[in-house]
Amino acid sequence: MSRRILNIVLGGAVASSGAVLVLSRIRAGSYGPGINCTAHWLHGEQAAKVEHLDIRHSLVGITTNAAAVFFWSWLYHKALGTKPTAMRAVIITALLGPVSCLVDYKATPKRFTPGWELVFSRSDMATIYFSMVVGMALGATRQSPSTKNTKSPHA
């Protein structure tokens, strides 16, 4: 796996999970429901009612979200290409959120959706997708230490 894909996945997963945790605390009064609802594919819709973070629901929810972000990260990486122009990067990044939301909620069977509608409003869900996109974009632009420009010893 390329370092760029790993950076994209990490950025997207951390940003979207962070948004889910914060919004869950604001909307539901605890961190659990926002993370746990993503485990609905395994534990049913009652997963969204589990208020605490636990291994059974939360680990499944976090892992499921990370797997979905990995899928979108791979597609994003492929769509960007190896050396995208600034315009291409802006267009692909701008399309990432709406396309992923559309596929997640219109083309995916209900059981395999993120399940966020069980806890969050549409505007909250837009915030989560936006956070994922920003995290993925930052991950895509992050350079590894070996690729950063360094000063030549002869300069």
PDB file of N, CA, C and O in Angstrom, residues 16 19 23 97-98 100-101 105 116-117 120-134:
ATOM      1  N   SER A  16     -13.220  12.091  10.366  1.00  0.00           N
ATOM      2  CA  SER A  16     -14.642  11.720  10.426  1.00  0.00           C
ATOM      3  C   SER A  16     -15.004  11.146  11.795  1.00  0.00           C
ATOM      4  O   SER A  16     -16.056  11.469  12.351  1.00  0.00           O
ATOM      5  N   ALA A  19     -15.274  14.021  14.222  1.00  0.00           N
ATOM      6  CA  ALA A  19     -16.543  14.748  14.033  1.00  0.00           C
ATOM      7  C   ALA A  19     -17.706  13.957  14.622  1.00  0.00           C
ATOM      8  O   ALA A  19     -18.590  14.524  15.272  1.00  0.00           O
ATOM      9  N   LEU A  23     -19.981  15.473  17.599  1.00  0.00           N
ATOM     10  CA  LEU A  23     -21.410  15.648  17.326  1.00  0.00           C
ATOM     11  C   LEU A  23     -22.271  14.728  18.196  1.00  0.00           C
ATOM     12  O   LEU A  23     -23.351  15.125  18.642  1.00  0.00           O
ATOM     13  N   GLY A  97     -17.119  14.231  -1.276  1.00  0.00           N
ATOM     14  CA  GLY A  97     -18.170  14.193  -0.250  1.00  0.00           C
ATOM     15  C   GLY A  97     -19.534  13.857  -0.810  1.00  0.00           C
ATOM     16  O   GLY A  97     -20.178  12.894  -0.361  1.00  0.00           O
ATOM     17  N   PRO A  98     -20.011  14.629  -1.806  1.00  0.00           N
ATOM     18  CA  PRO A  98     -21.330  14.323  -2.361  1.00  0.00           C
ATOM     19  C   PRO A  98     -21.424  12.928  -2.986  1.00  0.00           C
ATOM     20  O   PRO A  98     -22.424  12.241  -2.805  1.00  0.00           O
ATOM     21  N   SER A 100     -19.574  10.216  -2.246  1.00  0.00           N
ATOM     22  CA  SER A 100     -19.541   9.173  -1.214  1.00  0.00           C
ATOM     23  C   SER A 100     -20.860   9.116  -0.445  1.00  0.00           C
ATOM     24  O   SER A 100     -21.362   8.027  -0.152  1.00  0.00           O
ATOM     25  N   CYS A 101     -21.445  10.259  -0.160  1.00  0.00           N
ATOM     26  CA  CYS A 101     -22.741  10.284   0.536  1.00  0.00           C
ATOM     27  C   CYS A 101     -23.840   9.658  -0.327  1.00  0.00           C
ATOM     28  O   CYS A 101     -24.639   8.856   0.157  1.00  0.00           O
ATOM     29  N   TYR A 105     -25.709   6.216   0.790  1.00  0.00           N
ATOM     30  CA  TYR A 105     -27.114   6.238   1.208  1.00  0.00           C
ATOM     31  C   TYR A 105     -28.134   5.943   0.114  1.00  0.00           C
ATOM     32  O   TYR A 105     -29.286   5.683   0.424  1.00  0.00           O
ATOM     33  N   TRP A 116     -25.549   6.669  10.320  1.00  0.00           N
ATOM     34  CA  TRP A 116     -25.532   7.956  11.021  1.00  0.00           C
ATOM     35  C   TRP A 116     -26.910   8.594  11.118  1.00  0.00           C
ATOM     36  O   TRP A 116     -27.174   9.355  12.045  1.00  0.00           O
ATOM     37  N   GLU A 117     -27.807   8.249  10.188  1.00  0.00           N
ATOM     38  CA  GLU A 117     -29.157   8.813  10.229  1.00  0.00           C
ATOM     39  C   GLU A 117     -29.920   8.367  11.478  1.00  0.00           C
ATOM     40  O   GLU A 117     -30.914   8.968  11.853  1.00  0.00           O
ATOM     41  N   PHE A 120     -27.983  11.247  13.856  1.00  0.00           N
ATOM     42  CA  PHE A 120     -27.690  12.612  13.421  1.00  0.00           C
ATOM     43  C   PHE A 120     -28.692  13.155  12.406  1.00  0.00           C
ATOM     44  O   PHE A 120     -29.320  12.395  11.666  1.00  0.00           O
ATOM     45  N   SER A 121     -28.754  14.481  12.356  1.00  0.00           N
ATOM     46  CA  SER A 121     -29.547  15.169  11.335  1.00  0.00           C
ATOM     47  C   SER A 121     -28.760  15.159  10.017  1.00  0.00           C
ATOM     48  O   SER A 121     -27.565  14.826   9.994  1.00  0.00           O
ATOM     49  N   ARG A 122     -29.425  15.552   8.951  1.00  0.00           N
ATOM     50  CA  ARG A 122     -28.744  15.632   7.653  1.00  0.00           C
ATOM     51  C   ARG A 122     -27.584  16.624   7.684  1.00  0.00           C
ATOM     52  O   ARG A 122     -26.550  16.379   7.084  1.00  0.00           O
ATOM     53  N   SER A 123     -27.776  17.747   8.379  1.00  0.00           N
ATOM     54  CA  SER A 123     -26.685  18.726   8.440  1.00  0.00           C
ATOM     55  C   SER A 123     -25.503  18.179   9.247  1.00  0.00           C
ATOM     56  O   SER A 123     -24.344  18.441   8.909  1.00  0.00           O
ATOM     57  N   ASP A 124     -25.782  17.401  10.278  1.00  0.00           N
ATOM     58  CA  ASP A 124     -24.694  16.754  11.023  1.00  0.00           C
ATOM     59  C   ASP A 124     -23.955  15.760  10.127  1.00  0.00           C
ATOM     60  O   ASP A 124     -22.721  15.684  10.139  1.00  0.00           O
ATOM     61  N   MET A 125     -24.721  15.004   9.350  1.00  0.00           N
ATOM     62  CA  MET A 125     -24.104  14.035   8.450  1.00  0.00           C
ATOM     63  C   MET A 125     -23.256  14.737   7.393  1.00  0.00           C
ATOM     64  O   MET A 125     -22.165  14.263   7.060  1.00  0.00           O
ATOM     65  N   ALA A 126     -23.716  15.884   6.909  1.00  0.00           N
ATOM     66  CA  ALA A 126     -22.922  16.669   5.956  1.00  0.00           C
ATOM     67  C   ALA A 126     -21.617  17.116   6.604  1.00  0.00           C
ATOM     68  O   ALA A 126     -20.555  17.103   5.963  1.00  0.00           O
ATOM     69  N   THR A 127     -21.685  17.491   7.869  1.00  0.00           N
ATOM     70  CA  THR A 127     -20.479  17.893   8.605  1.00  0.00           C
ATOM     71  C   THR A 127     -19.495  16.724   8.718  1.00  0.00           C
ATOM     72  O   THR A 127     -18.284  16.903   8.559  1.00  0.00           O
ATOM     73  N   ILE A 128     -20.015  15.538   8.957  1.00  0.00           N
ATOM     74  CA  ILE A 128     -19.158  14.354   9.072  1.00  0.00           C
ATOM     75  C   ILE A 128     -18.492  14.060   7.724  1.00  0.00           C
ATOM     76  O   ILE A 128     -17.276  13.828   7.665  1.00  0.00           O
ATOM     77  N   TYR A 129     -19.263  14.083   6.657  1.00  0.00           N
ATOM     78  CA  TYR A 129     -18.681  13.851   5.325  1.00  0.00           C
ATOM     79  C   TYR A 129     -17.666  14.938   4.982  1.00  0.00           C
ATOM     80  O   TYR A 129     -16.595  14.648   4.435  1.00  0.00           O
ATOM     81  N   PHE A 130     -17.986  16.179   5.306  1.00  0.00           N
ATOM     82  CA  PHE A 130     -17.055  17.281   5.045  1.00  0.00           C
ATOM     83  C   PHE A 130     -15.752  17.059   5.821  1.00  0.00           C
ATOM     84  O   PHE A 130     -14.658  17.239   5.276  1.00  0.00           O
ATOM     85  N   SER A 131     -15.863  16.639   7.068  1.00  0.00           N
ATOM     86  CA  SER A 131     -14.675  16.364   7.881  1.00  0.00           C
ATOM     87  C   SER A 131     -13.836  15.251   7.256  1.00  0.00           C
ATOM     88  O   SER A 131     -12.604  15.340   7.208  1.00  0.00           O
ATOM     89  N   MET A 132     -14.508  14.209   6.779  1.00  0.00           N
ATOM     90  CA  MET A 132     -13.793  13.117   6.130  1.00  0.00           C
ATOM     91  C   MET A 132     -13.027  13.622   4.914  1.00  0.00           C
ATOM     92  O   MET A 132     -11.852  13.307   4.722  1.00  0.00           O
ATOM     93  N   VAL A 133     -13.685  14.430   4.096  1.00  0.00           N
ATOM     94  CA  VAL A 133     -13.060  14.949   2.877  1.00  0.00           C
ATOM     95  C   VAL A 133     -11.859  15.826   3.206  1.00  0.00           C
ATOM     96  O   VAL A 133     -10.797  15.693   2.595  1.00  0.00           O
ATOM     97  N   VAL A 134     -12.015  16.715   4.179  1.00  0.00           N
ATOM     98  CA  VAL A 134     -10.896  17.582   4.575  1.00  0.00           C
ATOM     99  C   VAL A 134      -9.736  16.730   5.091  1.00  0.00           C
ATOM    100  O   VAL A 134      -8.579  16.947   4.711  1.00  0.00           O
TER     101      VAL A 134
END
